[in-house]
Amino acid sequence: MSASHTGHGIVSVLAGVLLAGTALAAPAVAADHPAGTGPASYTAPTDQAAAAVAYRGRVIAHPALNVRKTPNTKYKPIRSIPYGTVVDIKCKTNGEVVDGNPRWYLLKNGGWVSARWVENINGIPPWC
């Protein structure tokens, strides 16, 4: 066997040993690892992280969805959003029941809309 083939063989064997040793050691390290610390831990999203997510919904009310100052229909709408428009949602709360649905969404640009008339695009927003 030539010297160049021997060198490749040694490197291959060493790489295999290192990878095997890492794979075998990883579960033992993770099992002994204190909960809540280091890269093996899981941290629940913070309120700030949840706020950074852009929750979006599509208006499904024909011809438009009314936007209100509060999560109920007692006051006149402050504006309306046309059918098919995608809106940015900040959070949700319970309010007046609309067509069997008590949820209302606070829009990022202000105002409340009944969740009954919004189709979620990328998940359900957090509670306000």
Coordinates of N, CA, C and O in Angstrom, one line a residue:
M1 N 0.9 -1.2 0.0 CA 0.0 0.0 0.0 C 0.9 1.2 0.0 O 1.9 1.3 0.7
S2 N 0.5 2.2 -0.8 CA 1.4 3.4 -0.9 C 1.1 4.3 0.3 O 0.1 4.2 1.0
A3 N 1.9 5.3 0.5 CA 1.8 6.2 1.6 C 0.6 7.1 1.5 O -0.1 7.4 2.5
S4 N 0.2 7.5 0.3 CA -1.0 8.3 0.1 C -2.3 7.5 0.5 O -3.2 8.1 1.0
H5 N -2.3 6.2 0.1 CA -3.5 5.4 0.5 C -3.6 5.2 2.0 O -4.6 5.2 2.5
T6 N -2.4 5.0 2.6 CA -2.4 4.8 4.0 C -2.9 6.0 4.8 O -3.6 6.0 5.7
G7 N -2.5 7.2 4.3 CA -2.9 8.5 4.9 C -4.4 8.6 4.8 O -5.1 9.0 5.8
H8 N -5.0 8.3 3.7 CA -6.5 8.4 3.5 C -7.2 7.4 4.4 O -8.2 7.7 5.0
G9 N -6.6 6.3 4.5 CA -7.2 5.2 5.4 C -7.2 5.7 6.8 O -8.2 5.5 7.6
I10 N -6.1 6.2 7.3 CA -6.0 6.7 8.7 C -7.0 7.8 8.9 O -7.7 7.8 10.0
V11 N -7.1 8.7 8.0 CA -8.0 9.9 8.2 C -9.4 9.3 8.2 O -10.3 9.8 9.0
S12 N -9.8 8.4 7.4 CA -11.1 7.8 7.3 C -11.5 7.1 8.6 O -12.6 7.3 9.2
V13 N -10.5 6.4 9.1 CA -10.7 5.6 10.4 C -10.9 6.6 11.5 O -11.8 6.5 12.4
L14 N -10.0 7.6 11.6 CA -10.1 8.6 12.7 C -11.5 9.4 12.6 O -12.1 9.6 13.6
A15 N -11.9 9.8 11.4 CA -13.2 10.5 11.3 C -14.3 9.6 11.7 O -15.2 10.0 12.4
G16 N -14.3 8.3 11.4 CA -15.3 7.4 11.8 C -15.3 7.2 13.3 O -16.4 7.2 13.9
V17 N -14.2 7.1 13.9 CA -14.1 7.0 15.4 C -14.6 8.3 16.1 O -15.4 8.2 17.0
L18 N -14.3 9.4 15.5 CA -14.8 10.7 16.1 C -16.3 10.8 16.0 O -17.0 11.2 16.9
L19 N -16.8 10.5 14.8 CA -18.3 10.5 14.6 C -19.0 9.5 15.5 O -20.0 9.8 16.1
A20 N -18.5 8.3 15.6 CA -19.1 7.3 16.4 C -19.0 7.7 17.9 O -20.0 7.6 18.6
G21 N -17.9 8.3 18.3 CA -17.8 8.7 19.7 C -18.7 9.8 20.0 O -19.3 9.9 21.1
T22 N -18.9 10.8 19.1 CA -19.8 11.9 19.3 C -21.3 11.4 19.4 O -22.0 11.8 20.2
A23 N -21.6 10.5 18.5 CA -23.0 9.9 18.5 C -23.3 9.2 19.7 O -24.4 9.3 20.3
L24 N -22.3 8.4 20.2 CA -22.5 7.7 21.5 C -22.6 8.6 22.7 O -23.3 8.3 23.6
A25 N -21.8 9.6 22.7 CA -21.7 10.5 23.8 C -22.8 11.5 23.9 O -23.2 11.9 25.0
A26 N -23.4 11.9 22.8 CA -24.5 12.9 22.8 C -25.7 12.5 23.7 O -26.1 13.3 24.5
P27 N -26.2 11.3 23.6 CA -27.4 11.0 24.5 C -27.0 11.1 26.0 O -27.8 11.6 26.8
A28 N -25.8 10.6 26.3 CA -25.4 10.6 27.7 C -25.3 12.0 28.2 O -25.7 12.4 29.3
V29 N -24.7 12.9 27.4 CA -24.6 14.3 27.8 C -25.9 15.0 28.0 O -26.2 15.6 28.9
A30 N -26.8 14.7 27.0 CA -28.2 15.3 27.0 C -28.9 14.8 28.2 O -29.7 15.5 28.9
A31 N -28.8 13.5 28.6 CA -29.5 12.9 29.7 C -29.1 13.5 31.0 O -29.9 13.7 31.9
D32 N -27.8 13.8 31.1 CA -27.2 14.4 32.4 C -27.3 15.9 32.4 O -26.9 16.5 33.4
H33 N -27.7 16.5 31.3 CA -27.7 17.9 31.2 C -28.9 18.5 32.1 O -30.0 18.1 32.0
P34 N -28.6 19.5 32.9 CA -29.6 20.1 33.7 C -30.7 20.8 32.8 O -30.4 21.4 31.8
A35 N -31.9 20.5 33.2 CA -33.1 21.1 32.4 C -33.0 22.6 32.4 O -32.7 23.2 33.4
G36 N -33.4 23.2 31.2 CA -33.5 24.6 31.1 C -32.2 25.3 30.8 O -32.2 26.6 30.9
T37 N -31.1 24.6 30.6 CA -29.9 25.3 30.3 C -29.2 24.8 29.1 O -29.4 23.6 28.7
G38 N -28.5 25.6 28.4 CA -27.7 25.2 27.2 C -28.5 24.9 26.0 O -29.7 25.1 26.0
P39 N -27.8 24.4 24.9 CA -28.5 24.3 23.7 C -29.5 23.1 23.6 O -30.4 23.1 22.8
A40 N -29.5 22.2 24.6 CA -30.4 21.1 24.5 C -31.8 21.5 25.2 O -32.7 20.7 25.1
S41 N -31.9 22.7 25.7 CA -33.1 23.0 26.4 C -34.1 23.7 25.4 O -33.7 24.1 24.4
Y42 N -35.4 23.7 25.8 CA -36.4 24.3 25.0 C -37.0 25.5 25.9 O -37.3 25.3 27.0
T43 N -37.0 26.6 25.3 CA -37.6 27.8 26.0 C -38.9 28.2 25.3 O -38.8 28.4 24.0
A44 N -40.0 28.3 26.0 CA -41.2 28.7 25.4 C -41.1 30.1 24.8 O -40.4 30.9 25.4
P45 N -41.8 30.4 23.7 CA -41.7 31.7 23.2 C -42.2 32.8 24.2 O -43.1 32.6 24.9
T46 N -41.5 33.9 24.2 CA -41.8 35.0 25.1 C -43.0 35.8 24.4 O -43.3 35.7 23.3
D47 N -43.5 36.7 25.2 CA -44.6 37.6 24.7 C -44.0 38.4 23.6 O -44.6 38.7 22.6
Q48 N -42.7 38.8 23.8 CA -42.1 39.7 22.7 C -41.9 38.9 21.5 O -42.1 39.4 20.4
A49 N -41.5 37.6 21.6 CA -41.3 36.7 20.4 C -42.6 36.5 19.7 O -42.7 36.5 18.5
A50 N -43.7 36.3 20.5 CA -45.0 36.1 19.9 C -45.5 37.3 19.2 O -46.1 37.3 18.1
A51 N -45.1 38.5 19.7 CA -45.5 39.8 19.1 C -44.8 40.0 17.8 O -45.3 40.7 16.9
A52 N -43.6 39.4 17.6 CA -42.8 39.6 16.4 C -43.4 38.8 15.3 O -43.2 39.1 14.1
V53 N -44.2 37.7 15.6 CA -44.8 36.9 14.5 C -45.9 37.7 13.9 O -46.7 38.3 14.6
A54 N -45.9 37.7 12.6 CA -47.0 38.4 11.8 C -48.1 37.5 11.6 O -48.1 36.7 10.6
Y55 N -49.1 37.5 12.4 CA -50.3 36.6 12.2 C -51.1 37.3 11.2 O -51.3 38.6 11.2
R56 N -51.6 36.6 10.2 CA -52.4 37.2 9.1 C -53.7 36.4 8.9 O -53.8 35.2 9.2
G57 N -54.6 37.1 8.4 CA -55.9 36.6 8.0 C -56.5 37.2 6.8 O -56.1 38.3 6.4
R58 N -57.4 36.5 6.1 CA -58.0 37.0 4.9 C -59.5 37.3 5.2 O -60.2 36.4 5.8
V59 N -60.0 38.4 4.9 CA -61.4 38.8 5.1 C -62.3 37.9 4.2 O -62.1 37.9 3.0
I60 N -63.3 37.3 4.8 CA -64.2 36.4 4.1 C -65.6 37.0 4.1 O -66.6 36.3 3.7
A61 N -65.8 38.2 4.7 CA -67.1 38.8 4.7 C -67.4 39.5 3.4 O -66.5 40.2 2.9
H62 N -68.6 39.3 2.9 CA -69.0 40.0 1.6 C -69.9 41.1 1.9 O -70.9 41.0 2.7
P63 N -69.8 42.3 1.4 CA -68.8 42.7 0.5 C -67.5 43.2 1.3 O -66.5 43.4 0.7
A64 N -67.7 43.4 2.6 CA -66.6 44.0 3.4 C -66.8 43.6 4.9 O -67.9 43.3 5.3
L65 N -65.7 43.7 5.7 CA -65.7 43.5 7.1 C -65.6 44.8 7.9 O -64.8 45.6 7.6
N66 N -66.5 45.0 8.8 CA -66.5 46.2 9.6 C -65.4 46.1 10.7 O -65.3 45.1 11.4
V67 N -64.7 47.2 10.9 CA -63.7 47.4 11.9 C -64.3 48.3 13.0 O -64.9 49.3 12.7
R68 N -64.2 47.8 14.3 CA -64.8 48.6 15.4 C -63.9 49.0 16.5 O -62.8 48.4 16.5
K69 N -64.2 49.9 17.3 CA -63.4 50.4 18.4 C -63.3 49.4 19.5 O -62.3 49.4 20.3
T70 N -64.3 48.6 19.7 CA -64.4 47.6 20.7 C -64.8 46.2 20.1 O -65.4 46.2 19.1
P71 N -64.6 45.1 20.8 CA -65.0 43.8 20.3 C -66.5 43.5 20.4 O -66.9 42.5 21.1
N72 N -67.3 44.4 19.9 CA -68.7 44.2 19.8 C -69.3 45.1 18.7 O -68.7 45.9 18.2
T73 N -70.6 44.8 18.5 CA -71.3 45.6 17.4 C -72.2 46.7 17.9 O -73.0 47.2 17.1
K74 N -72.0 47.1 19.1 CA -72.9 48.1 19.7 C -72.7 49.5 19.1 O -73.5 50.4 19.2
Y75 N -71.4 49.8 18.6 CA -71.1 51.1 18.1 C -70.9 51.0 16.6 O -70.6 49.9 16.0
K76 N -71.0 52.1 15.9 CA -70.9 52.2 14.5 C -69.4 51.8 14.1 O -68.5 52.1 14.9
P77 N -69.3 51.2 12.9 CA -67.9 50.8 12.5 C -67.0 52.1 12.3 O -67.6 53.2 11.9
I78 N -65.7 51.9 12.5 CA -64.8 53.1 12.3 C -64.3 53.0 10.8 O -63.8 54.0 10.3
R79 N -64.3 51.9 10.2 CA -63.9 51.7 8.8 C -64.3 50.3 8.4 O -64.8 49.5 9.2
S80 N -64.1 50.0 7.1 CA -64.4 48.6 6.7 C -63.2 48.1 5.8 O -62.5 48.9 5.2
I81 N -63.1 46.8 5.7 CA -62.0 46.2 4.9 C -62.7 45.3 3.8 O -63.5 44.4 4.2
P82 N -62.4 45.5 2.6 CA -63.0 44.7 1.5 C -62.7 43.2 1.6 O -61.7 42.8 2.1
Y83 N -63.7 42.5 1.0 CA -63.5 41.0 0.9 C -62.2 40.7 0.3 O -61.8 41.3 -0.7
G84 N -61.5 39.6 0.8 CA -60.3 39.1 0.2 C -59.0 39.8 0.7 O -57.9 39.4 0.4
T85 N -59.2 40.9 1.4 CA -58.0 41.7 1.9 C -57.3 40.9 3.0 O -57.9 40.3 3.8
V86 N -56.0 40.9 2.9 CA -55.2 40.2 4.0 C -54.9 41.2 5.0 O -54.4 42.3 4.7
V87 N -55.1 40.9 6.3 CA -54.9 41.8 7.4 C -53.9 41.2 8.4 O -53.7 40.0 8.5
D88 N -53.2 42.1 9.1 CA -52.2 41.7 10.1 C -52.9 41.8 11.5 O -53.5 42.8 11.8
I89 N -52.8 40.6 12.2 CA -53.6 40.5 13.5 C -52.6 40.5 14.6 O -51.6 39.8 14.6
K90 N -52.9 41.3 15.6 CA -52.0 41.4 16.8 C -52.3 40.3 17.8 O -51.5 39.6 18.3
C91 N -53.6 40.2 18.2 CA -54.0 39.3 19.2 C -55.5 39.0 19.1 O -56.2 39.6 18.4
K92 N -56.0 38.1 20.0 CA -57.5 37.8 20.0 C -58.0 37.9 21.4 O -57.3 37.9 22.4
T93 N -59.3 38.1 21.5 CA -60.0 38.2 22.8 C -61.4 37.7 22.6 O -61.9 37.5 21.4
N94 N -62.2 37.4 23.7 CA -63.6 37.1 23.6 C -64.4 38.4 23.6 O -64.0 39.4 24.3
G95 N -65.4 38.5 22.9 CA -66.3 39.6 22.8 C -67.7 39.2 22.5 O -68.1 38.0 22.8
E96 N -68.4 40.0 21.9 CA -69.8 39.7 21.5 C -69.8 38.5 20.5 O -68.9 38.4 19.6
V97 N -70.7 37.6 20.7 CA -70.8 36.4 19.9 C -71.4 36.8 18.5 O -72.5 37.4 18.5
V98 N -70.7 36.5 17.4 CA -71.1 36.8 16.1 C -71.3 35.5 15.3 O -70.3 34.8 15.1
D99 N -72.5 35.2 14.9 CA -72.7 34.0 14.2 C -72.1 32.7 14.9 O -71.5 31.9 14.2
G100 N -72.3 32.7 16.2 CA -71.8 31.6 17.0 C -70.3 31.6 17.4 O -69.8 30.7 18.1
N101 N -69.6 32.7 17.0 CA -68.2 32.8 17.3 C -67.9 34.0 18.3 O -68.2 35.1 17.9
P102 N -67.4 33.7 19.5 CA -67.1 34.8 20.4 C -65.8 35.5 20.2 O -65.5 36.5 20.9
R103 N -64.9 35.1 19.3 CA -63.6 35.6 19.2 C -63.5 36.9 18.3 O -64.2 37.0 17.3
W104 N -62.7 37.8 18.8 CA -62.5 39.0 18.0 C -61.0 39.2 17.9 O -60.2 38.9 18.8
Y105 N -60.5 39.8 16.8 CA -59.1 40.0 16.5 C -58.8 41.5 16.6 O -59.5 42.3 16.0
L106 N -57.7 41.9 17.3 CA -57.2 43.2 17.3 C -56.2 43.3 16.2 O -55.3 42.6 16.1
L107 N -56.5 44.2 15.3 CA -55.6 44.4 14.1 C -54.4 45.2 14.5 O -54.4 46.0 15.4
K108 N -53.3 44.9 13.8 CA -52.0 45.6 14.1 C -52.1 47.1 13.9 O -51.5 47.9 14.6
N109 N -52.9 47.5 12.9 CA -53.1 48.9 12.6 C -54.3 49.5 13.4 O -54.7 50.6 13.1
G110 N -54.8 48.8 14.3 CA -55.9 49.3 15.2 C -57.3 48.9 14.8 O -57.5 48.6 13.6
G111 N -58.1 48.7 15.8 CA -59.5 48.3 15.6 C -59.7 46.8 15.7 O -58.7 46.0 15.7
W112 N -60.9 46.5 16.0 CA -61.3 45.1 16.2 C -62.2 44.6 15.1 O -63.1 45.3 14.6
V113 N -62.0 43.3 14.8 CA -62.9 42.6 13.8 C -63.3 41.3 14.3 O -62.6 40.6 15.1
S114 N -64.5 40.9 14.0 CA -65.0 39.6 14.4 C -64.2 38.5 13.7 O -64.1 38.5 12.5
A115 N -63.7 37.5 14.5 CA -62.9 36.4 13.9 C -63.8 35.5 13.0 O -63.3 34.8 12.2
R116 N -65.1 35.6 13.2 CA -66.0 34.8 12.3 C -65.8 35.1 10.9 O -66.0 34.3 10.0
W117 N -65.4 36.3 10.6 CA -65.3 36.8 9.2 C -63.8 36.9 8.7 O -63.5 37.6 7.7
V118 N -62.9 36.2 9.4 CA -61.5 36.2 9.0 C -61.0 34.8 9.0 O -61.1 34.0 9.9
E119 N -60.4 34.4 7.8 CA -59.8 33.1 7.6 C -58.3 33.2 8.0 O -57.6 34.0 7.4
N120 N -57.9 32.4 9.0 CA -56.5 32.5 9.4 C -55.6 31.9 8.3 O -55.9 30.9 7.7
I121 N -54.4 32.6 8.1 CA -53.5 32.2 7.0 C -52.3 31.4 7.6 O -51.9 30.4 7.1
N122 N -51.8 31.9 8.7 CA -50.5 31.3 9.2 C -50.6 31.2 10.8 O -49.7 31.5 11.5
G123 N -51.6 30.5 11.2 CA -51.8 30.2 12.6 C -52.8 31.1 13.3 O -53.3 32.1 12.8
I124 N -53.0 30.8 14.6 CA -54.0 31.5 15.4 C -53.2 32.5 16.3 O -52.2 32.1 17.0
P125 N -53.6 33.7 16.3 CA -52.9 34.7 17.1 C -53.0 34.4 18.6 O -54.0 33.8 19.1
P126 N -52.1 35.0 19.4 CA -52.2 34.8 20.9 C -53.3 35.6 21.5 O -53.8 36.5 20.9
W127 N -53.6 35.3 22.8 CA -54.6 36.1 23.5 C -54.0 37.5 23.8 O -52.8 37.6 24.0
C128 N -54.8 38.4 23.9 CA -54.4 39.8 24.2 C -54.1 39.9 25.7 O -54.6 39.2 26.5

